[in-house]
XYZ file of C-alpha atoms in Angstrom:
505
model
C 2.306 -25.476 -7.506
C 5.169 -25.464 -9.854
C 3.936 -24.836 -13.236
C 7.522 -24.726 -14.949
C 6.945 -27.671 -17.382
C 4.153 -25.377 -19.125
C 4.969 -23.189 -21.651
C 2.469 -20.776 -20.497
C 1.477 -20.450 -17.002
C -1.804 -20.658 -16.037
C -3.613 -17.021 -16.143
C -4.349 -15.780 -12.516
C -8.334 -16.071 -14.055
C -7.666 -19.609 -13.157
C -5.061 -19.908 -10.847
C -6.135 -17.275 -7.862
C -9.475 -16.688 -9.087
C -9.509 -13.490 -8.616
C -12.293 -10.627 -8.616
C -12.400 -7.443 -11.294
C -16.118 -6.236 -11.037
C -17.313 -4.814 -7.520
C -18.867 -2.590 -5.287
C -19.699 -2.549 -2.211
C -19.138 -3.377 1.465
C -15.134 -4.724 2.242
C -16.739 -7.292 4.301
C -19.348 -8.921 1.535
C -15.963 -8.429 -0.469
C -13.436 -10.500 1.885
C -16.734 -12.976 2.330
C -17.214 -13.258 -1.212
C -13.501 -14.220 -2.232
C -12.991 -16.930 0.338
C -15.779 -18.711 -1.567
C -15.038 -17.845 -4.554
C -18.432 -16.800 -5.900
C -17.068 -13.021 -7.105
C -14.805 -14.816 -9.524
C -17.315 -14.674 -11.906
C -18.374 -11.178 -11.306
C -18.598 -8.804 -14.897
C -19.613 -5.835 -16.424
C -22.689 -5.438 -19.286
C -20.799 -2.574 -20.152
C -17.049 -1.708 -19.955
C -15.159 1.334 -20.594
C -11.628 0.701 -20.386
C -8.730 -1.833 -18.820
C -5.631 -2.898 -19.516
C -3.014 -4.811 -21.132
C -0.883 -7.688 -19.889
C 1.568 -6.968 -23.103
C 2.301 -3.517 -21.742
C 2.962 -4.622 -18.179
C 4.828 -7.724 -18.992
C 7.474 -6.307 -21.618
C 8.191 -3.132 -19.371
C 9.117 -5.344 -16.157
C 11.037 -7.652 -19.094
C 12.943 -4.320 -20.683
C 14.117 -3.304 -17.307
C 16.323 -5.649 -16.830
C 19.737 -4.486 -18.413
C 21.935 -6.152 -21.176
C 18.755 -7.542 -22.746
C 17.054 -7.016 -25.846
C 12.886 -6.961 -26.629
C 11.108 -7.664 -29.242
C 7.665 -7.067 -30.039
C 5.956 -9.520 -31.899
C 3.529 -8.072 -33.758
C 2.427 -4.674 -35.312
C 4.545 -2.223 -34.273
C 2.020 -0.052 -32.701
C 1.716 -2.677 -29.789
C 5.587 -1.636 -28.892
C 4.470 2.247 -28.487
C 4.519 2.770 -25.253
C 8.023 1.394 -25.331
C 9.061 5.135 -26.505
C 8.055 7.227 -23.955
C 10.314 5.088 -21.008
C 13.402 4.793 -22.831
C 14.429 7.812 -20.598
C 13.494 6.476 -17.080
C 14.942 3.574 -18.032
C 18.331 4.555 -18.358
C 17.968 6.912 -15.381
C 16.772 4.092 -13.123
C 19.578 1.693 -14.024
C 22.146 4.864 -14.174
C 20.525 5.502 -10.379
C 21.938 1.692 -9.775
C 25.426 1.719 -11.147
C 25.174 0.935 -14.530
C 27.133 2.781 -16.019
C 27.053 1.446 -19.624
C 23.241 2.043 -19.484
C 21.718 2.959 -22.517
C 17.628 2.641 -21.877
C 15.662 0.074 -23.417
C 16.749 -1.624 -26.057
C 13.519 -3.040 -28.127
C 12.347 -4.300 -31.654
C 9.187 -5.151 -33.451
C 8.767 -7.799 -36.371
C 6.275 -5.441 -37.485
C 3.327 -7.955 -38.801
C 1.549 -6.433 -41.466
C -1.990 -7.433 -42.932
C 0.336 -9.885 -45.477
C 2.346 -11.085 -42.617
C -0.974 -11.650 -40.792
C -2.511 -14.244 -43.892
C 0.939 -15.836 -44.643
C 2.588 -16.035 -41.279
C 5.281 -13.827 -39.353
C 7.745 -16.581 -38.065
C 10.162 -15.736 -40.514
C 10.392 -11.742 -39.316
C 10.878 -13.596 -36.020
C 13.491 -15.277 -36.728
C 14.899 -12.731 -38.534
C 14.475 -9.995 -35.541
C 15.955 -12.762 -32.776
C 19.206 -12.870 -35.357
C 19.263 -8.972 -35.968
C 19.368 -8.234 -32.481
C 21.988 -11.382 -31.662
C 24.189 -9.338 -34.265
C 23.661 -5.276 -33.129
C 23.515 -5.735 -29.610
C 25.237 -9.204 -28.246
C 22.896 -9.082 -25.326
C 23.027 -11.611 -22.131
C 18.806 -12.369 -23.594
C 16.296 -11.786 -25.534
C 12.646 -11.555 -24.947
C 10.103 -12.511 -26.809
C 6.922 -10.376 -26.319
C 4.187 -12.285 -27.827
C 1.050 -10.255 -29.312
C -2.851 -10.728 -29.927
C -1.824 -11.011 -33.388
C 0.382 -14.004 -33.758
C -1.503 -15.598 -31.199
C -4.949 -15.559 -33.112
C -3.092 -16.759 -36.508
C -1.047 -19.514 -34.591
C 2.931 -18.267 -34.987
C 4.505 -20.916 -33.044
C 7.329 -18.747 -30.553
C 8.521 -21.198 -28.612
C 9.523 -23.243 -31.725
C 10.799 -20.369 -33.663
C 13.317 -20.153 -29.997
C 14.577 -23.556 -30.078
C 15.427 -23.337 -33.498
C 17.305 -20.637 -32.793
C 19.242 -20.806 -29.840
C 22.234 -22.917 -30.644
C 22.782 -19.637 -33.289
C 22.781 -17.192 -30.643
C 24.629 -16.712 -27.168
C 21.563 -15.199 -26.076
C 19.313 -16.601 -23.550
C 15.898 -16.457 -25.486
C 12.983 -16.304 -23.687
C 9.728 -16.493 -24.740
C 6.727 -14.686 -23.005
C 2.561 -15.282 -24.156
C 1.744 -12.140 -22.665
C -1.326 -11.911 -25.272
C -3.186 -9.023 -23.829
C -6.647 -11.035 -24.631
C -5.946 -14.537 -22.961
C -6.542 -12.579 -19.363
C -9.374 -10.001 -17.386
C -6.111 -9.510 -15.296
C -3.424 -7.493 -16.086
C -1.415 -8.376 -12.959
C -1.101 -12.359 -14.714
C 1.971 -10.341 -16.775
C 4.176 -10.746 -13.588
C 3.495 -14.424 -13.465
C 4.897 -14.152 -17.497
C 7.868 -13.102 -17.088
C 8.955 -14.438 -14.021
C 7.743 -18.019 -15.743
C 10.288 -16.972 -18.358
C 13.148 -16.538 -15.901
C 12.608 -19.174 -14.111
C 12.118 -21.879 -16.975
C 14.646 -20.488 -19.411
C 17.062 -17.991 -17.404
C 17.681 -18.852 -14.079
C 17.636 -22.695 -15.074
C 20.065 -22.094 -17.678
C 22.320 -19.934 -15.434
C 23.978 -23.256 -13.340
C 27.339 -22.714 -15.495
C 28.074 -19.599 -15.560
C 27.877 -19.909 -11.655
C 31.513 -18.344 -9.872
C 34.249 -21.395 -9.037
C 35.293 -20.330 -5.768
C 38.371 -20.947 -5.980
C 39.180 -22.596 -2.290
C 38.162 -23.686 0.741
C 37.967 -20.348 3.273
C 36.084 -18.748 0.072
C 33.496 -21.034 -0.218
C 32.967 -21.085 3.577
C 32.504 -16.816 3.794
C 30.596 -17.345 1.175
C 28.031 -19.653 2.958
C 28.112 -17.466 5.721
C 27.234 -14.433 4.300
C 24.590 -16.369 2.014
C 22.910 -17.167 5.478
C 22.256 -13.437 5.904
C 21.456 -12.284 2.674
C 17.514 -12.121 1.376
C 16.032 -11.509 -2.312
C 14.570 -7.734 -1.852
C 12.227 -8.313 -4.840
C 10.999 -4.814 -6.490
C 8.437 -4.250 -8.456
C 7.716 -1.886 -11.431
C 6.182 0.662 -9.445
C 9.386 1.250 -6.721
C 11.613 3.596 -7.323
C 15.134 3.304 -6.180
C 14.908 5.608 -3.338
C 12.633 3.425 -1.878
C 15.186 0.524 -2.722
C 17.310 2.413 -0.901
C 14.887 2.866 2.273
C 13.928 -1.031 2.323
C 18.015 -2.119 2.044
C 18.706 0.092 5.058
C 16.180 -1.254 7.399
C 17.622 -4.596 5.713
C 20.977 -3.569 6.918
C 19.776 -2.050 10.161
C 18.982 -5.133 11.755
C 21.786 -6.963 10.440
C 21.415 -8.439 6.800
C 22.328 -8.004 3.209
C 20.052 -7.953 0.161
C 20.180 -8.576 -3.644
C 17.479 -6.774 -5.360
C 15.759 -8.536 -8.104
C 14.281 -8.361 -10.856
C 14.157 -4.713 -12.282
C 16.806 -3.548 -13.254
C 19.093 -6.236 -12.421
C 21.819 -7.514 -14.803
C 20.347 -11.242 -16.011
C 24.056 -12.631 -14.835
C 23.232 -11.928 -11.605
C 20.159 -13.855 -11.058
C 21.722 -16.817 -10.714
C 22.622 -15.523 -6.692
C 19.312 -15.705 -6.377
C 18.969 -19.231 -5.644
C 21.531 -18.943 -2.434
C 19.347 -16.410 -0.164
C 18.451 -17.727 2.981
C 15.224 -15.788 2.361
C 13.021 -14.048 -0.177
C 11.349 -10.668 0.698
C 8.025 -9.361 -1.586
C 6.797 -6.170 -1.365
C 4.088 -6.989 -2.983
C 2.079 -10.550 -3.031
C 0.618 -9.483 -6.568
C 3.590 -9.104 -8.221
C 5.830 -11.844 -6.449
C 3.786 -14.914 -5.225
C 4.379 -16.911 -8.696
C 8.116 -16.265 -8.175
C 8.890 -16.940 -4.437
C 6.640 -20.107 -4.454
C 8.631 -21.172 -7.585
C 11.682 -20.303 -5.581
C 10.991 -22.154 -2.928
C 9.613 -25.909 -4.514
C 12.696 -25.738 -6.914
C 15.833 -24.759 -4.627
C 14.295 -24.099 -0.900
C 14.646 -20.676 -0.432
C 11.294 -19.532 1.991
C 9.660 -16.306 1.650
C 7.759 -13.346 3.317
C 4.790 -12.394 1.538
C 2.350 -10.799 3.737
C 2.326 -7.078 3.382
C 3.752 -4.233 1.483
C 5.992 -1.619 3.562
C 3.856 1.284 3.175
C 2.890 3.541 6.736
C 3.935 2.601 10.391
C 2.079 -0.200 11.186
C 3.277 -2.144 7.442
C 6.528 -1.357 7.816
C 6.564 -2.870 11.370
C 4.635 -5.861 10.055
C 7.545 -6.208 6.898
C 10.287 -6.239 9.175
C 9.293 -7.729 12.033
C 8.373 -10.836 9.655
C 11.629 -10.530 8.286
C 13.234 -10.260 11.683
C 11.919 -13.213 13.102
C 12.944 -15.804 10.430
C 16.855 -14.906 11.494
C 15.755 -14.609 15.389
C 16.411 -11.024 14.890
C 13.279 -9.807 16.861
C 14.838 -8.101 19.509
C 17.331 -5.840 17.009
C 14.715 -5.008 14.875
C 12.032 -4.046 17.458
C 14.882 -1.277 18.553
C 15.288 0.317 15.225
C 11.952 0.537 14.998
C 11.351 1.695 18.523
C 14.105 4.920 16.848
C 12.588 5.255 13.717
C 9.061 5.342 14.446
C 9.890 8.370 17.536
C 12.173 10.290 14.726
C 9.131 9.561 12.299
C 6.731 10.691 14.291
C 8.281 13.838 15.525
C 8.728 14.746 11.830
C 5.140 14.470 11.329
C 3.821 16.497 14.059
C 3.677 20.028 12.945
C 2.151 18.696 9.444
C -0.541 16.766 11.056
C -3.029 19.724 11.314
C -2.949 20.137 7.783
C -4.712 17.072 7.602
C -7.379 17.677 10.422
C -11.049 16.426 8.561
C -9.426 15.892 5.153
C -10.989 12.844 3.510
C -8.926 10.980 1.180
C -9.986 8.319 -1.912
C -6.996 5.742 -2.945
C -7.020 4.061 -6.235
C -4.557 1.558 -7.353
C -3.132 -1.991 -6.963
C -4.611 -4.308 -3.916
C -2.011 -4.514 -1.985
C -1.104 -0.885 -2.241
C -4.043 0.195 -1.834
C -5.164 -1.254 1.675
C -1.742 -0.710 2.793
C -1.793 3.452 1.497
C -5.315 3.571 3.162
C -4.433 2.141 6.242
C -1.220 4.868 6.008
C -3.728 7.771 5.699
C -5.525 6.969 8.572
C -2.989 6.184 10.789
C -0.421 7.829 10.406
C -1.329 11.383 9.261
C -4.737 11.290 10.632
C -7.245 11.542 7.360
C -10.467 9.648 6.369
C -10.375 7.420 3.468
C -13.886 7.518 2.424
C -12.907 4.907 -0.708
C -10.798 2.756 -2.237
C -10.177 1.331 -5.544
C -8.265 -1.894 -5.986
C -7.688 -3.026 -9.667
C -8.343 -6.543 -8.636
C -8.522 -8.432 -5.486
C -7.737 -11.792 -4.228
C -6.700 -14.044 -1.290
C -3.520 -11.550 -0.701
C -5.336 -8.524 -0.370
C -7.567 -9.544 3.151
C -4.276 -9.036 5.159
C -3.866 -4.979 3.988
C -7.586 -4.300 4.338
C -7.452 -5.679 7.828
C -8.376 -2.494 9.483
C -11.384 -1.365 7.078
C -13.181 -4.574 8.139
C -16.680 -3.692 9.146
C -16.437 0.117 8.001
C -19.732 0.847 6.111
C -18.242 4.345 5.389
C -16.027 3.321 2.992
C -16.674 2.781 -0.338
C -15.009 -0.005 -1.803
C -14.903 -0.415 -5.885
C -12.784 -3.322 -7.219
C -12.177 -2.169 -11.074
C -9.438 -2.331 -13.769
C -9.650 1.332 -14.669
C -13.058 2.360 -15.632
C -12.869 5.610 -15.310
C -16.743 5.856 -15.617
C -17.192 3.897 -12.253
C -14.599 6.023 -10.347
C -15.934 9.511 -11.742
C -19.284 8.541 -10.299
C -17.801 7.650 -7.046
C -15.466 10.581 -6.894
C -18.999 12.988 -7.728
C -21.223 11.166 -4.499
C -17.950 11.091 -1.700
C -16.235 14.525 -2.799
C -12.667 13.773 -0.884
C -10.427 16.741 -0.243
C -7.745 14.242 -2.362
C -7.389 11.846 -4.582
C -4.309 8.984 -4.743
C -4.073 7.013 -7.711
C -2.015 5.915 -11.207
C -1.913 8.543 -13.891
C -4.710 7.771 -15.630
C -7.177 7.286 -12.902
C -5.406 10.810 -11.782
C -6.611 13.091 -14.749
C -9.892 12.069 -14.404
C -10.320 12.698 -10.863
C -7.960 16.483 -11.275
C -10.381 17.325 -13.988
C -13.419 16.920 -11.305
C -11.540 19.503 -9.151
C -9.736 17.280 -6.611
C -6.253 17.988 -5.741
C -4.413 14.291 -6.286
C -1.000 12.844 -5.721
C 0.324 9.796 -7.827
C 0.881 6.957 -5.541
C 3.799 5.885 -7.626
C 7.002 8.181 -9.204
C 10.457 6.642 -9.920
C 11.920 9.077 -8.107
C 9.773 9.724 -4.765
C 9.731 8.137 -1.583
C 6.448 5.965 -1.054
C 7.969 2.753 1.073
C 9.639 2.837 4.996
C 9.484 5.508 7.471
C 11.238 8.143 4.546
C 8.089 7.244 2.222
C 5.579 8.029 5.286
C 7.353 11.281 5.520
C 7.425 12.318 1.854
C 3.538 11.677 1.584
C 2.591 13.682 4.209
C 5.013 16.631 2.529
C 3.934 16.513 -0.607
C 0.230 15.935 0.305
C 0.110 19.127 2.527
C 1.722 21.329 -0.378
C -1.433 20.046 -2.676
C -3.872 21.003 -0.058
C -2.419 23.723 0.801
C -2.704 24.971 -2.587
C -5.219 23.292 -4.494
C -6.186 26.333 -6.937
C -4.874 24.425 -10.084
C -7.543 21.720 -9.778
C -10.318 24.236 -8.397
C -9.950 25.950 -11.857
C -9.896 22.563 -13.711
C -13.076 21.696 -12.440
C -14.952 24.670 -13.150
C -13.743 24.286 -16.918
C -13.025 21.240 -17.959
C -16.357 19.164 -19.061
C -16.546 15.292 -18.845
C -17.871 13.226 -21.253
C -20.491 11.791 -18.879
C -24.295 12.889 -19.021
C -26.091 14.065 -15.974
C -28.027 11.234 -15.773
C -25.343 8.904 -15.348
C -24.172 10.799 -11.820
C -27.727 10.031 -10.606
C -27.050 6.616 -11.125
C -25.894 3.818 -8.868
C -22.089 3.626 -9.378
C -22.202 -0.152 -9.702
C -24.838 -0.391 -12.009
C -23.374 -2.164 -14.877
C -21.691 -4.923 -12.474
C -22.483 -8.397 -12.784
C -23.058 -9.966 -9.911
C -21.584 -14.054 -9.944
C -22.404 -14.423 -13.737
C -25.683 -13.218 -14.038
C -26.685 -12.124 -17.119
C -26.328 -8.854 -18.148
């Protein structure tokens, strides 16, 4: 696999092949993938998706004692501003105590720069931010901009690093080169892997005798990479490290939020744990060809029957089966006692989920089986091989709607109008438009709620009973607030501008 000798990755256009345009039954879906065939799949019209550039630079800026810099106009670095805050309070939440948010710049290409060239203003942001903030790296966020007009990055770095004690590292995290947002995990992590971690072999601890190195092997041989991802909060870092502990293991949690000194630990796990094969696979199978350290990919953490899947795959790489089928024989009693009186609340509720793949099945399957609700449709911003797993138990349901879309809100207001759910789970912005239709909704994602373990099973089913128990907010929304959609369009078929395998539009 290893793609390290590249200075850009592959996209995951060509490397998973991957699906962004469907609708329709999960079973023509899970058929369609293994072949390959919905690849190719499109839109003749499309409304809205998203960036790589955006998704790429905030899992980058996370990650403290580091400095950003946007490469291009400044506007591309806007969205920078508004999580400064939860920023600091996420690394504050983790010990840092010297936290001070995220630290980013912008060369600031104007129409000039654009005609003549913005290498220069690179260079001269890389030694600007060498000089204010001495940080452990510095990454370079590269832009449509200097991409279209040819500003060489990755020269402009070598040049430059004997100058600087920073690590520089760049990142082509163009937001045009991709249909799929989710390649901007396989970015950065390319970035840590070719220019961090590989760089990191001496500044490794001398330990310093014999009985030192030895403890240290031994507790190396029970401690895993929890990997997070940028939509886990620390309280459900917190929930994951105690089941960790629980059956008898330590973890390291990487990469969010973790100082870039540290990562060099990751290479002596005896195991690396995802949470999420979308955001990790490039990474563990990276991990693994260069230094040997295996990996659990199959499912994220999210309701009973994931959470037992997680650990128990975790369990039985240390031959822990045994001690972790007894915590979970405890917490799923203590869980499910908890969730008794709330149940009712959720007697012939329907539910819609929108987000991620992986979460997505995974929350689904959690709504269902847990709390006792029908998902009448799901949304999955893109799906490939690593999403069959999670959707295991919607195979051969014809009563769910299944929409594979980037955003597009026009799709998913369509939808929402035909199946009418009691509530709606999704990202922000797919969570206005479905609140403005008059449906109660919960973000599947906040940096400082419970989603993941038994406590995130828990926390769903509390918050979700407060919004139905009181759902006047978005009744009055959707008696006042008009869409921008015309009759008509309701009346249509929701998948009507979808391509099917590259026919024309």
């Amino acid at each position: 696999m290893s793609y390290l000798h590249l200075k850009v990755p592959p996209t995951r256009d060509t490397r998973l092949r991957p699906c962004n345009a469907y609708g329709g039954s999960l079973c023509n879906l899970v058929d369609g993938q293994k072949t390959g065939c919905l690849s190719a799949n499109g839109r003749s019209f499309t409304q809205a998706t998203g960036c790589q550039l955006t998704l790429s630079m905030g899992m980058a800026a996370s990650i403290p004692n580091t400095v950003v810099i946007y490469h291009g106009p400044v506007g591309c670095g806007a969205g920078s501003l508004a999580l400064s805050g939860q920023s600091k309070e996420s690394q504050l939440a983790r010990g840092n105590d010297d936290a001070v948010g995220r630290v980013w710049m912008s060369t600031n290409l104007s129409e000039v720069d654009i005609v003549s060239g913005g290498e220069k203003k690179l260079e001269a942001a890389i030694l600007e931010a060498e000089r204010r903030f001495r940080p452990h790296a510095i990454f370079i966020g590269n832009t449509c901009v200097p991409a279209i007009i040819g500003d060489d990055i990755d020269n402009v770095a070598t040049r430059l690093q004997h100058r600087v004690n920073a690590r520089i590292i760049p990142l082509h995290c163009e937001g045009f080169k991709t249909r799929f947002v989710a390649t901007a995990y396989d970015i950065v992590y390319h970035g840590i892997l070719r220019y961090l971690l590989n760089g990191e072999r001496d500044r490794e601890p001398i330990l310093r005798d014999e009985a030192a190195q030895i403890a240290y092997e031994q507790r190396a041989k029970r401690t895993v990479n929890l990997l997070n991802v940028g939509s886990m909060g620390y309280v459900d870092e917190v929930e994951l490290v105690r089941l960790l502990n629980a059956i008898g293991l330590e973890a390291n949690v990487y990469p969010c939020f973790t100082s870039p000194e540290k990562f060099v630990k990751v290479k002596d796990a005896a195991l690396s744990i995802s949470i999420c094969a979308t955001h990790d696979d490039y990474f563990v199978e990276h991990l693994k060809e260069h230094y040997g350290v295996p990996y659990v990919l199959n499912t994220i953490p999210i309701g009973t029957d994931n959470v037992r899947l997680w650990l128990l795959d975790v369990a039985d790489f240390f031959g822990l089966r045994e001690e972790a089928l007894k915590v979970i024989a405890v917490e799923e009693a203590e869980l499910n006692k908890a969730l008794a009186p709330l149940k009712k609340a959720f007697e012939g509720k329907t539910a819609f989920v929108s987000t991620g793949e992986i979460r997505a099945g995974a929350q689904a399957c959690m709504l269902e089986n847990d709390l006792g609700m029908k998902v009448v449709g799901i949304r999955a911003h893109h799906y490939d091989e690593f999403g069959e797993i999670v959707f295991e138990s919607f195979k051969g349901r014809e009563d769910v709607a299944i929409n594979v879309a980037a955003n597009q809100p026009f799709e998913q207001v369509n939808l929402i109008d035909r199946l009418k759910p009691d509530v709606f789970l999704g990202h922000g912005n797919s969570n206005v438009w479905a609140a403005k239709q008059g449906v109660p909704t919960l973000p599947i994602y906040g940096p400082n709620n419970s989603y993941l373990g038994y406590k995130g099973v828990f926390e769903v089913a509390t918050r979700l009973e407060r919004i139905l128990a009181n759902p006047n907010w978005y009744n009055t929304l959707g008696e006042t607030v008009e869409l921008p959609y015309k009759k008509s369009w309701y009346e249509q078929d929701p998948y009507a501008y979808i391509r099917q395998d590259g026919e024309a539009a």
